[in-house]
Short mmCIF file of C-alpha atoms in Angstrom, two decimals:
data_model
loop_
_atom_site.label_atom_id
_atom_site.label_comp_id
_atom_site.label_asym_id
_atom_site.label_seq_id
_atom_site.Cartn_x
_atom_site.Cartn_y
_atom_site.Cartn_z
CA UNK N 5 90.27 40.96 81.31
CA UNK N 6 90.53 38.30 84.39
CA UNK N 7 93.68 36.01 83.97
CA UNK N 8 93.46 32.30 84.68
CA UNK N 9 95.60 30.08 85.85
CA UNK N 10 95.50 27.88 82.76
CA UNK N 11 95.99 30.82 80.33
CA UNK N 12 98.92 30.99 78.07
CA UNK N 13 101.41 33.20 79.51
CA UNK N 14 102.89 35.63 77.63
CA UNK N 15 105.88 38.06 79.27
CA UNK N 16 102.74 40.93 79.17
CA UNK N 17 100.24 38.68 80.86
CA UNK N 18 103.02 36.82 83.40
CA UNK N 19 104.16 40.46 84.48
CA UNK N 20 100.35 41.10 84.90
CA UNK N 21 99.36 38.48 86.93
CA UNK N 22 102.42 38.42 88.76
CA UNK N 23 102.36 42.18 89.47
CA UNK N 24 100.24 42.64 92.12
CA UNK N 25 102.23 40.21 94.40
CA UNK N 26 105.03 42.10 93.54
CA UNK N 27 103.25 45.55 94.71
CA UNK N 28 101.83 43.32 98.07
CA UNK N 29 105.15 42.11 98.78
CA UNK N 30 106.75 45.58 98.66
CA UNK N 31 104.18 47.08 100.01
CA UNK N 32 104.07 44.21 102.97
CA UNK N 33 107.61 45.42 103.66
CA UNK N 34 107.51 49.08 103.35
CA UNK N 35 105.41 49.15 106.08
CA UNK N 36 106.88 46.71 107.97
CA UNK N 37 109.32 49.37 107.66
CA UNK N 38 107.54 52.00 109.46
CA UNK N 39 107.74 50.89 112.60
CA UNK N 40 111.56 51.03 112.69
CA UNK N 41 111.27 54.74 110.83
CA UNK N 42 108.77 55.84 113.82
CA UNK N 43 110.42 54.32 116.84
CA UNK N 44 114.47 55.36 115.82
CA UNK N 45 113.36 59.18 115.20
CA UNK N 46 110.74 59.41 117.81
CA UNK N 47 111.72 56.83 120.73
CA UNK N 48 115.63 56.83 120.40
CA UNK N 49 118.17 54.81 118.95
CA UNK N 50 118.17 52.02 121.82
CA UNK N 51 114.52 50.84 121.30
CA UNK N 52 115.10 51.05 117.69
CA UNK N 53 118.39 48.56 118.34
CA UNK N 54 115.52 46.16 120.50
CA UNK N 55 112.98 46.23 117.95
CA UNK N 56 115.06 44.85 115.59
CA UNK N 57 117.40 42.60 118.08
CA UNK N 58 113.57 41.01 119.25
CA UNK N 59 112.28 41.04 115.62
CA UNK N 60 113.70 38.11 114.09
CA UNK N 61 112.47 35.96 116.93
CA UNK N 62 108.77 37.15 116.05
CA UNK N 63 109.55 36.13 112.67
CA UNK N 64 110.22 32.40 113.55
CA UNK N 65 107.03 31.79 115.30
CA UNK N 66 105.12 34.16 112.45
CA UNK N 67 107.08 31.68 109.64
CA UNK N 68 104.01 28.52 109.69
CA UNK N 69 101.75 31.17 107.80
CA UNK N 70 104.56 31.13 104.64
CA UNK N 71 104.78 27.37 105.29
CA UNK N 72 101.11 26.95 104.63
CA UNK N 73 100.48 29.59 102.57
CA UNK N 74 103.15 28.45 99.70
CA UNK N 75 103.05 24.32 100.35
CA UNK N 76 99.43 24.34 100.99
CA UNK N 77 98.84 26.25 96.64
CA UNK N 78 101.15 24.71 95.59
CA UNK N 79 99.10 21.27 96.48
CA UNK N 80 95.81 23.16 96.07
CA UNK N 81 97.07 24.31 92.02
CA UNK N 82 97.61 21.12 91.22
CA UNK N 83 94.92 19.29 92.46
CA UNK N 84 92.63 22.40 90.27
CA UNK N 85 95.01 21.70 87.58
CA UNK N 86 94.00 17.75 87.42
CA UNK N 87 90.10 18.96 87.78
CA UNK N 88 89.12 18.44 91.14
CA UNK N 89 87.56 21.45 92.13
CA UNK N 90 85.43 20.26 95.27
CA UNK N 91 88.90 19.08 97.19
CA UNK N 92 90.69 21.68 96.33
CA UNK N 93 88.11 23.38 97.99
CA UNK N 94 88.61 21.08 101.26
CA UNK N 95 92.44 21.04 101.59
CA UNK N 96 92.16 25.18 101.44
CA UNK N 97 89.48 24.68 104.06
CA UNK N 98 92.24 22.65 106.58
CA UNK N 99 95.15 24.99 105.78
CA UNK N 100 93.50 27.54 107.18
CA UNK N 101 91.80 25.74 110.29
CA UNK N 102 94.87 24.40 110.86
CA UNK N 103 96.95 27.64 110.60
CA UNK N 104 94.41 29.82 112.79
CA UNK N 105 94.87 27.21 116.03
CA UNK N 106 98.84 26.82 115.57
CA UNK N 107 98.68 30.65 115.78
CA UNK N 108 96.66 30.73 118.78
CA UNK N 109 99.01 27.92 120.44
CA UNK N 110 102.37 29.15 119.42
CA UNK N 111 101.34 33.05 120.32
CA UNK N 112 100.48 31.73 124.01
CA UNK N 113 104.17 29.60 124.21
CA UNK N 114 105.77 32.97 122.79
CA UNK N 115 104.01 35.60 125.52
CA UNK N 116 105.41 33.10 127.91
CA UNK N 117 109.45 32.88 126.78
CA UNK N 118 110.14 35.49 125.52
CA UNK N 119 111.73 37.17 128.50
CA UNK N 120 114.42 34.22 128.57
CA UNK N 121 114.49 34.26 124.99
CA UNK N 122 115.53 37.53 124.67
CA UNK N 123 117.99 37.05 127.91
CA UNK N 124 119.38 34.12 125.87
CA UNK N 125 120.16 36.21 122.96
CA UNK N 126 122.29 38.61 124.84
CA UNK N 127 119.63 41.70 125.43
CA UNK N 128 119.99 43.24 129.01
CA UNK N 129 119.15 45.89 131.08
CA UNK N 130 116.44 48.74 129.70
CA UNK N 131 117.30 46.72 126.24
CA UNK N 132 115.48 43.66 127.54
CA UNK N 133 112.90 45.35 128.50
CA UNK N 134 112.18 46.58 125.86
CA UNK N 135 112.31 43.83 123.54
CA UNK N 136 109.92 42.02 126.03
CA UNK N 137 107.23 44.96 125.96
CA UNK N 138 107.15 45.12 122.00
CA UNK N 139 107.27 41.70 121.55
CA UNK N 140 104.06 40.61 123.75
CA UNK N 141 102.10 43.37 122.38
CA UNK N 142 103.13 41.74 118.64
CA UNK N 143 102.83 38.42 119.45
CA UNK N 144 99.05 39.01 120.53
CA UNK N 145 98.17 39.35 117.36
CA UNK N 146 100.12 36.39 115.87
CA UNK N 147 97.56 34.17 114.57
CA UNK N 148 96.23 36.80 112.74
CA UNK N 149 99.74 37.71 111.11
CA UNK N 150 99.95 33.75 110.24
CA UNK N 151 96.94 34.29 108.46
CA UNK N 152 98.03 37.45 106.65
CA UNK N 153 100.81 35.92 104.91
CA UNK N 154 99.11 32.94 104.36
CA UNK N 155 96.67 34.59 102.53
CA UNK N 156 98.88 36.48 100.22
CA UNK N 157 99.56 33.03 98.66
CA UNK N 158 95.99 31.80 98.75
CA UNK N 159 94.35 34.92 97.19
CA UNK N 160 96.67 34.18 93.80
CA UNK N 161 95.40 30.76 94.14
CA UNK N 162 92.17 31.79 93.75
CA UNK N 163 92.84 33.91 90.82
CA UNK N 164 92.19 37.25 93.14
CA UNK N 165 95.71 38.91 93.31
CA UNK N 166 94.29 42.40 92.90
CA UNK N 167 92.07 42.01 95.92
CA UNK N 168 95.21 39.94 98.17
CA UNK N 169 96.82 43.60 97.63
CA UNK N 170 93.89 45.51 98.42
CA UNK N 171 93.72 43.65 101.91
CA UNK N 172 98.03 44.60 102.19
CA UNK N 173 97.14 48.18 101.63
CA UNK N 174 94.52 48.19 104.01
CA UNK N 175 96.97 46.69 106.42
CA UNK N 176 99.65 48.71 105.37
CA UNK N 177 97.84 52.02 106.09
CA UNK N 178 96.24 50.76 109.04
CA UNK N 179 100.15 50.15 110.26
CA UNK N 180 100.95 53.69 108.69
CA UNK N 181 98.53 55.83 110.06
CA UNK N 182 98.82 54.31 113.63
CA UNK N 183 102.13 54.84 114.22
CA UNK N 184 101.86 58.70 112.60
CA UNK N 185 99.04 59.07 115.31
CA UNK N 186 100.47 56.62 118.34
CA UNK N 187 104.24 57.55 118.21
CA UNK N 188 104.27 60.39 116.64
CA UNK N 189 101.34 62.47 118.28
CA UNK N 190 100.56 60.55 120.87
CA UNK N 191 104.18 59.81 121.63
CA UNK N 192 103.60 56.31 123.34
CA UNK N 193 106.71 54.87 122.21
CA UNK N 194 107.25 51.20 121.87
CA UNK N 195 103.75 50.51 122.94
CA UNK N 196 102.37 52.26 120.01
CA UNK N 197 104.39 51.10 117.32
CA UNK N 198 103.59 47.76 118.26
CA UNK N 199 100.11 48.22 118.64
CA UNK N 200 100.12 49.99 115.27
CA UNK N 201 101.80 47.16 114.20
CA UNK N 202 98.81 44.50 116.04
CA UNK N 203 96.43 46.14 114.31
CA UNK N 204 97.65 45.87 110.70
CA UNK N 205 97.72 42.40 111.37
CA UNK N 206 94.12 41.50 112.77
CA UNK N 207 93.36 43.70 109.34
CA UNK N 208 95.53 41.73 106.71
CA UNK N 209 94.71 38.31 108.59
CA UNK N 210 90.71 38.61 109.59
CA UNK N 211 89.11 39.96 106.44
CA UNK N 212 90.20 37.25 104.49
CA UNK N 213 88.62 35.01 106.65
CA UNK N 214 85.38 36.39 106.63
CA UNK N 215 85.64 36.94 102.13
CA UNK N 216 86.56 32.83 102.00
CA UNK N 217 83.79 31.73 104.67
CA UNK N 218 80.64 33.95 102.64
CA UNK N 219 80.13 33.08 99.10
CA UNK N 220 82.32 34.80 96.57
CA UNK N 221 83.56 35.41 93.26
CA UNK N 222 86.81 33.61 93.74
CA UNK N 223 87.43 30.06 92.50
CA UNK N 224 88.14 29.34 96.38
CA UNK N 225 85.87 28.95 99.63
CA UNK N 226 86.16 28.07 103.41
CA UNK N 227 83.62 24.77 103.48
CA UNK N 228 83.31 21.83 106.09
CA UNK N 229 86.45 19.25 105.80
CA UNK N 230 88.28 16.82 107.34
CA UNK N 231 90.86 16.07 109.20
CA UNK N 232 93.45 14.59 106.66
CA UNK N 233 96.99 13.84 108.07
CA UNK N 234 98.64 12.86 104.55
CA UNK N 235 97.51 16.05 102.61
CA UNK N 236 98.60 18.46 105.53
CA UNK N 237 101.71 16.59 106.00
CA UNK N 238 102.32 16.93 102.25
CA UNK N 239 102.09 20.55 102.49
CA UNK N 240 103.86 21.01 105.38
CA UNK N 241 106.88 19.22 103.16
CA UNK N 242 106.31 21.05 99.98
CA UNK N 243 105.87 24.62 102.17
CA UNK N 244 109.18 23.28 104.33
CA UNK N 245 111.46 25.77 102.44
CA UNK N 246 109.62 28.74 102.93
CA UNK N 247 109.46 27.91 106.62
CA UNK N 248 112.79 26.65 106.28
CA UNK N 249 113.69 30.06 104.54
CA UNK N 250 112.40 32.48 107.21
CA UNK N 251 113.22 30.06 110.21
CA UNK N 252 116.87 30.48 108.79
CA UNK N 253 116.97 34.18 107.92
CA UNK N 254 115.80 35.22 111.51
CA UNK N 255 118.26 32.53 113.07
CA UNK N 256 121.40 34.44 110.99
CA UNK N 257 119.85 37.60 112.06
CA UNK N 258 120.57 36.76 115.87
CA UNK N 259 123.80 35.73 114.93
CA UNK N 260 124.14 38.70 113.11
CA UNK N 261 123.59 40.63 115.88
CA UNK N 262 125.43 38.78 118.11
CA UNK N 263 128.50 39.36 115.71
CA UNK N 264 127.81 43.10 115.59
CA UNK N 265 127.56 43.69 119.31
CA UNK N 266 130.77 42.02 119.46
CA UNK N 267 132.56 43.99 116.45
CA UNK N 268 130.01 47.77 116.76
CA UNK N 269 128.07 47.60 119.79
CA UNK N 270 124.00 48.82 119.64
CA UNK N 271 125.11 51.08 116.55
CA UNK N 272 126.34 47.95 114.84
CA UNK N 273 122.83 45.86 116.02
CA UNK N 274 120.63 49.52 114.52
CA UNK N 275 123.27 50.02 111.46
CA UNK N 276 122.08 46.08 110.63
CA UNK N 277 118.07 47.00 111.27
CA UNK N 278 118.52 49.39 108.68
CA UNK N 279 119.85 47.30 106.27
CA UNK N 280 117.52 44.29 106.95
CA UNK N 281 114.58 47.00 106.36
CA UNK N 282 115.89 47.77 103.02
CA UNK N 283 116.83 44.26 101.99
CA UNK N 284 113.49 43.32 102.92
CA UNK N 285 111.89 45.72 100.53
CA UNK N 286 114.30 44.93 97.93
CA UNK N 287 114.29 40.74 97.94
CA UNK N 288 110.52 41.29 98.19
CA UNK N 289 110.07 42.00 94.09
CA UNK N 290 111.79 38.56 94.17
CA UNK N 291 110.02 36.86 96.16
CA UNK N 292 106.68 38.56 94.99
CA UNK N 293 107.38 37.52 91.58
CA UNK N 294 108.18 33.77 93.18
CA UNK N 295 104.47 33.49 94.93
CA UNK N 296 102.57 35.05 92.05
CA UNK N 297 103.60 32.81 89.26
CA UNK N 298 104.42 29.31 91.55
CA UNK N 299 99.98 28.60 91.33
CA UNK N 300 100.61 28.92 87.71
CA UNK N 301 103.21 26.92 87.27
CA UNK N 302 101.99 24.55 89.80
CA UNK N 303 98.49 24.06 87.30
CA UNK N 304 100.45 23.67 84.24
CA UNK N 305 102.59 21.10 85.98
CA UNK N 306 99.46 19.51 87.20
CA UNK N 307 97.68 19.69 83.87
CA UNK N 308 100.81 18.36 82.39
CA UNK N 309 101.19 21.39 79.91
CA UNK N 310 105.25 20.35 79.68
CA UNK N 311 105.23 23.44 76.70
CA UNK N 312 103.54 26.05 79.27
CA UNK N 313 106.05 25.27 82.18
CA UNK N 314 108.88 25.61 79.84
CA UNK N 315 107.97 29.09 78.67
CA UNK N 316 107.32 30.22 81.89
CA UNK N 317 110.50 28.65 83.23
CA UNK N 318 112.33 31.16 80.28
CA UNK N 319 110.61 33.98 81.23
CA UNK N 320 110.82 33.53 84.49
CA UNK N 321 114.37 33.49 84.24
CA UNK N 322 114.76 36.48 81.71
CA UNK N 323 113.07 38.24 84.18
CA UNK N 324 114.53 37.33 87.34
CA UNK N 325 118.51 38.57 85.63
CA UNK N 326 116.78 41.64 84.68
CA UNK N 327 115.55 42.49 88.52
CA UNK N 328 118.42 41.81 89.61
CA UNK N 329 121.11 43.89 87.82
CA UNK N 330 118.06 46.48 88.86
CA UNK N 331 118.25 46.15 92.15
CA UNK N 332 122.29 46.05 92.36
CA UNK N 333 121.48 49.56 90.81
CA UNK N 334 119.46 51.15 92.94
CA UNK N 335 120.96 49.63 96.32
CA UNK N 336 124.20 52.17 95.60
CA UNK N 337 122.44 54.41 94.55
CA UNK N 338 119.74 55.01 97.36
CA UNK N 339 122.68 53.66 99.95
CA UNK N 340 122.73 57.15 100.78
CA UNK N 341 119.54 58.79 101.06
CA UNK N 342 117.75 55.36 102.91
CA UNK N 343 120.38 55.50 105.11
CA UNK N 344 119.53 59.62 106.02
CA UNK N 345 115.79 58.58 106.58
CA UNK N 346 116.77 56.42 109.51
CA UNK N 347 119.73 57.14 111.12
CA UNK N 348 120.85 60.75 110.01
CA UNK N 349 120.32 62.05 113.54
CA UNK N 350 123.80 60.35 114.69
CA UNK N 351 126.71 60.90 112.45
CA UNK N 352 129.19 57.89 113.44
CA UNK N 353 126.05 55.43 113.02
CA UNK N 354 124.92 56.94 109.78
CA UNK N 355 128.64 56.32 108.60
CA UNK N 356 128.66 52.70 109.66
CA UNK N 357 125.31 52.08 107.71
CA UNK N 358 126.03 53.73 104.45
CA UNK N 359 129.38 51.35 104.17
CA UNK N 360 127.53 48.92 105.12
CA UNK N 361 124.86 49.33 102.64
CA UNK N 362 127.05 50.00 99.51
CA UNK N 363 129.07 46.51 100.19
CA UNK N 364 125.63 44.55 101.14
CA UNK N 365 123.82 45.78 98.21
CA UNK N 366 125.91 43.38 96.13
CA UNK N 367 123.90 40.39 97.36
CA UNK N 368 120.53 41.62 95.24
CA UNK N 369 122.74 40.46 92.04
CA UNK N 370 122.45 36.76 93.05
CA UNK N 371 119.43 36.54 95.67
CA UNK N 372 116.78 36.48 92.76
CA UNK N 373 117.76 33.50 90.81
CA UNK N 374 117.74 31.03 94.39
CA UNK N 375 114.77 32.91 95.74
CA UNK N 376 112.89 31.34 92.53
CA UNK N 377 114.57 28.45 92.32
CA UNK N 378 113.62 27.39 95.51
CA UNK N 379 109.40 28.81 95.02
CA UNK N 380 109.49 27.10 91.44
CA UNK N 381 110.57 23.80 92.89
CA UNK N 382 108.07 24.18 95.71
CA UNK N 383 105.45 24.94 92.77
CA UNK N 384 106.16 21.56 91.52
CA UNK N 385 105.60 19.49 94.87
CA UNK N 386 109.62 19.01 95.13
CA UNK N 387 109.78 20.13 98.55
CA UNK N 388 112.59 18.94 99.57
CA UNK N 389 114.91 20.16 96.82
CA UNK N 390 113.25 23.66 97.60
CA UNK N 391 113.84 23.39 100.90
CA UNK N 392 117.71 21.94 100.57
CA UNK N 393 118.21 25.30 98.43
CA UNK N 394 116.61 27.36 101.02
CA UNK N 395 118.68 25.76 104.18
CA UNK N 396 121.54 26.18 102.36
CA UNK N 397 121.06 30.05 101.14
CA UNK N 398 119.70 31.58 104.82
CA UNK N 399 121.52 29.04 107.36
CA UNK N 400 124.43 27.51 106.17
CA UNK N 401 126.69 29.37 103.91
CA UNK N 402 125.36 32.69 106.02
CA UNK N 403 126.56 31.52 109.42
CA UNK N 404 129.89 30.07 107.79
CA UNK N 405 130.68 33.43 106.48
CA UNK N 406 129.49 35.85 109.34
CA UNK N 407 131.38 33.81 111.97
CA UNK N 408 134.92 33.55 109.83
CA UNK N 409 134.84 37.04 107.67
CA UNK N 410 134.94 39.11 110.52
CA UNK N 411 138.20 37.45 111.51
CA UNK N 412 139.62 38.97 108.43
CA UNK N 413 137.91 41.70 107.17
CA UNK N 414 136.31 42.79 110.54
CA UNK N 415 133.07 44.58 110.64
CA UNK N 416 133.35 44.81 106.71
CA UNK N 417 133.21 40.94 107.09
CA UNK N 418 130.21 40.71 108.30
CA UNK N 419 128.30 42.77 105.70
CA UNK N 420 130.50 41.17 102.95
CA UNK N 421 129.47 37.51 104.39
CA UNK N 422 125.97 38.09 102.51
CA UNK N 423 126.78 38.64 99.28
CA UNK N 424 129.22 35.43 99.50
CA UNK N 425 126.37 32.95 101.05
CA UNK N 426 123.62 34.30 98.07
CA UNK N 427 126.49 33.76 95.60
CA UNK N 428 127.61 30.15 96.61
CA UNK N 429 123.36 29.68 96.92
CA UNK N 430 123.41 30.95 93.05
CA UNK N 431 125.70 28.19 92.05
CA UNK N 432 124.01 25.66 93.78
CA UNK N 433 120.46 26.69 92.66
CA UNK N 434 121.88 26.34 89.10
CA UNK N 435 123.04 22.68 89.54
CA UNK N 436 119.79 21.85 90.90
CA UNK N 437 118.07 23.34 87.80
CA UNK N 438 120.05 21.65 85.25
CA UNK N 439 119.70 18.74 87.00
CA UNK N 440 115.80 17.90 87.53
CA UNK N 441 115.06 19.81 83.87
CA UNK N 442 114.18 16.23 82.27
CA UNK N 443 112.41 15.11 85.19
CA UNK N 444 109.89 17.87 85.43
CA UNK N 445 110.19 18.68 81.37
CA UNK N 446 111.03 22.57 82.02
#
């Protein structure tokens, strides 16, 4: 039975709509993953150390597709919520016009400085060159990765989440079978893992292009618009904290490694891609769960269904306690065999990632509750509150704690400076809950 946005959730039918996000998100990650798995076991443990110290660059300019793609339904949910079918139509339309020539634009300024770029950060030698070949080969694809993630958020909007995973699994096996074949047969190294990589992206990012522009079954389709400065400003406001968000995270990450090729050296900088991978795939039930059920409570808030948003608010929040004590779980207890699949080959390294992973896996107890905090006050047009949570959870109480916890604690420091910024981001997510309940009748 097909679920609609103005149905009344129960936990059953929440869980069920919300799922296949969930699934996408993971899946989205897991084979983000692959490239790192490929390229440490096959290429060696210095391009494995560039692919992640170039990585969170790639992420910056890759971050307007989450801006869009969660501002832009938020705006679009409402707007369906209040009955206006026809511009909900046309906003969707300019989100993605809009998002396909900032990715051409921003791909072309990226080739160009990336070399200094990655100078700037520190890389050097065969290390630089390395993080310049992989990242030119990814960045050729860009527009199309914009689009990708865009579209995970769009495709809920339009009531297809089962079909916005069946384009990630395409991707993801696209990405998965490429690399097997590339790096691992073919051996070409870097080259291949980012061309795997390219590819998975023109997959996840052009199909949905072409579904949206032909006629479909969704409630959604590309059509002729306009140009309209207030409605894309709007979005770009509401969507600030998801851009905010990733702009942050990738921004710590280069301070990150900065910090660890101070304190470890490139076993610290590939001890650190190991963990990212895993935290990735962990904080992406999270944020899964955030982008499948912020269209629904964006209609209900639209609609004005103040009993609706409260129950989803509850459940919402049941849920997002019981994820996380999961998670907490199974980060010490997989420390050790996730750690194996990537770096088992060298001893000392595998050592400095497993005690890394059992103190950062203390940072899934409080991530969940300000990853949804921040979507659900994006879902209600508050972009600026979301994006005040965001700032302060991936920018500012990170880089306070990773550049004074080393001084301390040393290299423990900077894996226990994590779990403090998500737990001071807890606290403030909670203030800013209790606060705007009344306003928004949650």
């Amino acid at each position: 039975m097909k679920i609609q946005l103005s149905d009344h959730f129960t936990y059953k039918r929440l869980l069920r709509f919300t799922l296949p996000s969930i699934v996408m998100m993971i899946f989205t990650s897991i084979y983000g993953v692959v490239d790192g798995f490929f390229v440490s076991n096959f290429v060696g443990k210095t391009p494995f150390a560039a692919v992640n110290f170039i990585m969170p660059f790639l992420m910056i300019l890759g971050a307007v597709g989450f801006m869009f793609g969660t501002g832009g339904s938020a705006i679009i949910a409402i707007t369906m919520g209040a009955g206006d079918r026809e511009r909900a139509n046309r906003l969707f339309s300019l989100f993605v016009y809009v998002s396909i020539i900032s990715g051409i634009v921003i791909a072309l300024l990226g080739i160009v400085f990336i070399r200094p770029v990655a100078a700037i950060l520190g890389a050097e030698g065969a290390m630089l060159d390395q993080c310049v070949l992989y990242g030119r080969i990814i960045l050729a694809a860009l527009p199309a990765f914009i689009l990708q993630y865009e579209f995970q958020s769009f495709f809920i909007t339009a009531e297809k989440p089962q079909l916005g995973l069946a384009v990630t699994v395409a991707a993801g096996l696209t990405n998965i079978i490429l690399d097997a074949v590339l790096v691992g047969c073919f051996r070409w190294g870097l080259v291949g893992a980012a061309a795997a990589t390219a590819f998975s992206q023109l997959v996840g990012g052009i199909f949905p292009v072409v579904y949206f522009w032909r006629p479909n079954t969704s409630i959604l389709r590309l059509v002729k618009t306009k140009f309209d400065a207030g409605s894309l400003l709007k979005a770009c406001t509401n969507g600030s904290s998801e851009l905010m968000s990733n702009i942050s995270m990738s921004l710590v990450s280069m301070l990150y490694n900065v910090q660890l090729m101070k304190y470890a050296g490139e076993d610290g900088v590939a001890a650190y891609g190991v963990l990212m991978y895993v935290n990735m795939i962990f904080l992406a039930a999270f944020i899964g769960y955030s982008v499948g059920a912020a269209p629904v409570i964006s209609y209900h808030y639209g609609a004005g269904n103040h009993g609706e948003l409260q129950g989803l608010f509850r459940k919402s929040m049941v849920l997002t306690g019981m994820f996380s004590v999961g998670m907490l779980a199974l980060g010490e207890a997989l420390a050790r065999p996730l750690s194996l699949i990537f770096v088992g080959y060298d001893r000392e390294l595998l050592d400095l990632t497993l005690r890394g992973f059992l103190i950062y896996s203390f940072s899934f107890l409080f991530a969940g509750l300000a990853i949804f905090g921040s979507s659900f006050f994006t879902a209600l047009g508050n972009g600026l509150v979301s994006a005040l949570i965001s700032f302060l959870r991936t920018l500012v109480f990170q880089m306070a704690a990773v550049l004074t916890f080393p001084l301390v604690w040393g290299i423990d420091g900077i894996w226990m400076s994590i779990v403090a910024a998500e737990c001071l981001a807890t606290v403030v997510t909670i203030l800013f809950l209790a606060g705007k309940r009344k306003k928004y009748h949650y």
